[in-house]
Coordinates of C-alpha atoms in Angstrom, one line a residue:
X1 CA 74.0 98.5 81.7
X2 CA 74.4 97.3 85.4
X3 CA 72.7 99.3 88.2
X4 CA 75.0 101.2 90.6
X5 CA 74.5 102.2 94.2
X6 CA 75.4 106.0 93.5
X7 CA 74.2 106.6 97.0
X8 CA 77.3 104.4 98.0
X9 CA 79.5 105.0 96.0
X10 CA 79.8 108.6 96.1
X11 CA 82.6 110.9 94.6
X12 CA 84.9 112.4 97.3
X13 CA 88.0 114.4 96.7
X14 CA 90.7 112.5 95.6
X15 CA 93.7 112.0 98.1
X16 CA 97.1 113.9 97.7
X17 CA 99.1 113.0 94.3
X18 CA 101.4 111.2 96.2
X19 CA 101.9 108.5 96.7
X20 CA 100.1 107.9 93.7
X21 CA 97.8 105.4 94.1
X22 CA 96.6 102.6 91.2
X23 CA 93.8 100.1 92.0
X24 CA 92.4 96.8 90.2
X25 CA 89.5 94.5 91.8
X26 CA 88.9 91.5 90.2
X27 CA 89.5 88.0 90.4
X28 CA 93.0 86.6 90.6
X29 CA 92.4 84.3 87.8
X30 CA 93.8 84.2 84.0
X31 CA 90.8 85.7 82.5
X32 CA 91.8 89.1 84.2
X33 CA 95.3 89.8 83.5
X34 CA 95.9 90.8 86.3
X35 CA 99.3 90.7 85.9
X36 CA 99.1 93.5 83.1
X37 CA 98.8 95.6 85.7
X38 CA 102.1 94.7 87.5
X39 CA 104.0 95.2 84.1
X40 CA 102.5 98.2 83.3
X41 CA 102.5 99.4 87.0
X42 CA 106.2 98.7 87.0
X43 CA 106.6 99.8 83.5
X44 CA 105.3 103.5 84.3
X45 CA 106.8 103.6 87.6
X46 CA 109.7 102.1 88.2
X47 CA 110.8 104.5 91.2
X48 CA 108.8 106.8 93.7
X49 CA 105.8 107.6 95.1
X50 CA 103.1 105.6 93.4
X51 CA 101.3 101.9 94.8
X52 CA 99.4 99.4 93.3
X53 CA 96.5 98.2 95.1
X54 CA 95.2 95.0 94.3
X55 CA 91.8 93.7 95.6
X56 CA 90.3 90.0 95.1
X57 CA 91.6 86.8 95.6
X58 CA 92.1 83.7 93.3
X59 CA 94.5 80.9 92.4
X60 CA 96.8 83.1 91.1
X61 CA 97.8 85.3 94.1
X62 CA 101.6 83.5 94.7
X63 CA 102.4 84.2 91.1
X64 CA 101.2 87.7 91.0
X65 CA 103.0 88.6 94.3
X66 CA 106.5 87.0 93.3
X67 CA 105.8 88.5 89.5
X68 CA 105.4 92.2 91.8
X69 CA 109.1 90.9 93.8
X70 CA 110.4 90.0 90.3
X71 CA 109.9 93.6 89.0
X72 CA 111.4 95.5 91.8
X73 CA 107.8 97.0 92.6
X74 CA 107.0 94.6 95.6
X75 CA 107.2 96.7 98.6
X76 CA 104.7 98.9 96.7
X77 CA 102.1 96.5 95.4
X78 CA 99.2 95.9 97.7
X79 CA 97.0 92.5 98.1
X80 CA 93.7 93.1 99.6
X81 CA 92.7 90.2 99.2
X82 CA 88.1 89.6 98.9
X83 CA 86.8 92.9 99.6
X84 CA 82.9 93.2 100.5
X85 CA 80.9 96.0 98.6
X86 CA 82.5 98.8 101.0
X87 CA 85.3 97.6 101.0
X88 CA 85.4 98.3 97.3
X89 CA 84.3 101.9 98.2
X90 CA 86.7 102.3 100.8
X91 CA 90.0 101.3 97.9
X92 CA 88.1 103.9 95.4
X93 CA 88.1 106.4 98.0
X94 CA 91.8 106.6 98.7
X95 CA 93.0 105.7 95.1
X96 CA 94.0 108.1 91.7
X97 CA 92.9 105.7 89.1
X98 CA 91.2 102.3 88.5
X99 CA 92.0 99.8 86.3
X100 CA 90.6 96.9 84.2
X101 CA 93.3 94.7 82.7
X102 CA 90.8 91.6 81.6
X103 CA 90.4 89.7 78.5
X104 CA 86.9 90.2 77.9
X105 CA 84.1 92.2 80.1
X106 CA 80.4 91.5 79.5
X107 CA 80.2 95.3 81.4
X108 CA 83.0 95.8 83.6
X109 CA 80.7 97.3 87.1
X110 CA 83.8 98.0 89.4
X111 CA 84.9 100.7 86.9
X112 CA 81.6 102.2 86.7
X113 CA 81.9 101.6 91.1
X114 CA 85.2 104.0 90.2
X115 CA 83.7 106.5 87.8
X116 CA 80.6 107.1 90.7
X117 CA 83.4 107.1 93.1
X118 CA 84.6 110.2 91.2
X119 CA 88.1 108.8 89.8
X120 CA 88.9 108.3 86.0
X121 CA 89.4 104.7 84.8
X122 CA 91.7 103.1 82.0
X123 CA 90.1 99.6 80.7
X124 CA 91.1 97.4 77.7
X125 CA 89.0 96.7 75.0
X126 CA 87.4 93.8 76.3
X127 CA 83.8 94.7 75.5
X128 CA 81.7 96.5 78.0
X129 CA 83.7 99.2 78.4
X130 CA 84.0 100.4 75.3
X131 CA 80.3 101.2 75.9
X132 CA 81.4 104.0 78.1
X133 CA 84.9 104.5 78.4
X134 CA 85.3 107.7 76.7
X135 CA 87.9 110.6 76.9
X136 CA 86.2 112.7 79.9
X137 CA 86.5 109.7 81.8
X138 CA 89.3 107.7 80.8
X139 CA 91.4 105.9 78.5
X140 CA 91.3 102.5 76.1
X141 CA 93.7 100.2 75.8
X142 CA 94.5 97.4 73.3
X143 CA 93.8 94.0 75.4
X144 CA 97.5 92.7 76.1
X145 CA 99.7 95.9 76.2
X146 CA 101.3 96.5 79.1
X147 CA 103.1 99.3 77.8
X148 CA 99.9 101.1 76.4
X149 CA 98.3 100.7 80.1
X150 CA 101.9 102.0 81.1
X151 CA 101.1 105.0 78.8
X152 CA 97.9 105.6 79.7
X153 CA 98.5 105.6 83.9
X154 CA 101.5 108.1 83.1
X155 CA 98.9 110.6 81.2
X156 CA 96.3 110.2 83.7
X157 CA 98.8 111.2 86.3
X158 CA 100.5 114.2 84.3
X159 CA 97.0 114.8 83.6
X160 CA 95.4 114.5 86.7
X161 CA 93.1 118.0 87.4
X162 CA 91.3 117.4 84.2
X163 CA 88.8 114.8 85.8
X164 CA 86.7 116.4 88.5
X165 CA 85.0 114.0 90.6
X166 CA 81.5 115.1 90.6
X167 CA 81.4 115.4 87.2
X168 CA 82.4 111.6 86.7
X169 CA 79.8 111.0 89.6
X170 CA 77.7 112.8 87.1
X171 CA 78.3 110.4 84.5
X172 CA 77.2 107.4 86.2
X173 CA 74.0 108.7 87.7
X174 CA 73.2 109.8 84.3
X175 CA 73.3 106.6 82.9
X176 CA 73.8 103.7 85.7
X177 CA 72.0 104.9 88.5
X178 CA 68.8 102.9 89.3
X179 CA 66.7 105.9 88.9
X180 CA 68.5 105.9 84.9
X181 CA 68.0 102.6 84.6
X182 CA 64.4 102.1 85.6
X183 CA 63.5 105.3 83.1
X184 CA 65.1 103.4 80.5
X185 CA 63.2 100.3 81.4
X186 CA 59.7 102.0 81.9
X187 CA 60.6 103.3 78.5
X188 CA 61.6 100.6 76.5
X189 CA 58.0 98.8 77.9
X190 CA 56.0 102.0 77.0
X191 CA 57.7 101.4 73.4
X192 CA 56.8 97.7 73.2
X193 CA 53.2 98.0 74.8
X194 CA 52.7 100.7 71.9
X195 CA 54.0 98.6 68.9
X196 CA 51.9 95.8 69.9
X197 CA 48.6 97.6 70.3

């Protein structure tokens, strides 16, 4: 696994419920899908208080912002354009859920960023996250669904007390922090210092 900067992302208590707030960071390139997260955005809230927040740029950007006009959602989808490391904190801070909409995912580190942040994540099976994506911290998807990530952002928000943000901070330093990963490391050479001797 990647290492992340628990000390920076830290979990906060999440804003109020509404306007619920959805976030995606990634490029704005086919590869991501980004525009499964319009549909689904659109799909799961056609009306009322909810927003999309959408950081990263890429080629795609027109597209995705007249596919956001084309679905009636447009005044509530976001475009933040390249955000820096902070920045990323900043959108975790003062959103409900992150997404990951992409094709494939070697490890998928902004939703990790998320679960230190202290808010639950929904990913399709692209990969890496189904190395950690598990029920007390979010939801899988089948890669292409819109209606399944529909699904899935509605029962996070019907659901929304059962995630408690230290405990997914919890998670991450458990497993992703840099103190995690150099014990693994130190272990893993300990191992293969011992089978060679």
């Amino acid at each position: 696994g990647n290492v992340v900067n628990t000390h920076l992302f830290k979990a906060v208590p999440p804003p109020p419920l509404s306007p619920f707030v959805v976030s995606i960071v990634g490029s704005l390139i086919k590869l991501k899908r980004i525009e499964l997260a319009i549909e689904a955005f659109a799909q799961a809230f056609p009306h009322g208080e909810a927003e999309l927040h959408i950081g990263g740029s890429g080629s795609l950007r027109d597209e995705l912002e007249a596919l956001a006009e084309k679905r009636g959602v447009g005044g509530r989808v976001k475009f933040h354009g390249q955000l820096s490391r902070q920045g990323v904190r900043d959108l975790f801070h003062r959103s409900h859920v992150v997404l990951s909409t992409s094709d494939f995912e070697t490890f998928g580190i902004t939703l990790i960023e998320a679960l230190s942040c202290g808010r639950p994540i929904i990913a399709t099976q692209s990969g890496g996250p189904q190395d950690f994506v598990t029920e007390e911290v979010g939801i899988l998807v089948p890669k292409g669904d819109s209606a399944a990530i529909a699904e899935a952002l509605q029962t996070i928000r019907e659901n929304y007390t059962r995630y408690q943000p230290q405990a997914l901070h919890d998670y991450v330093e458990a497993r992703y922090s840099e103190a995690a990963i150099v014990q693994r490391l130190t272990e893993l050479y300990e191992q293969a210092r011992a089978s060679s001797g």
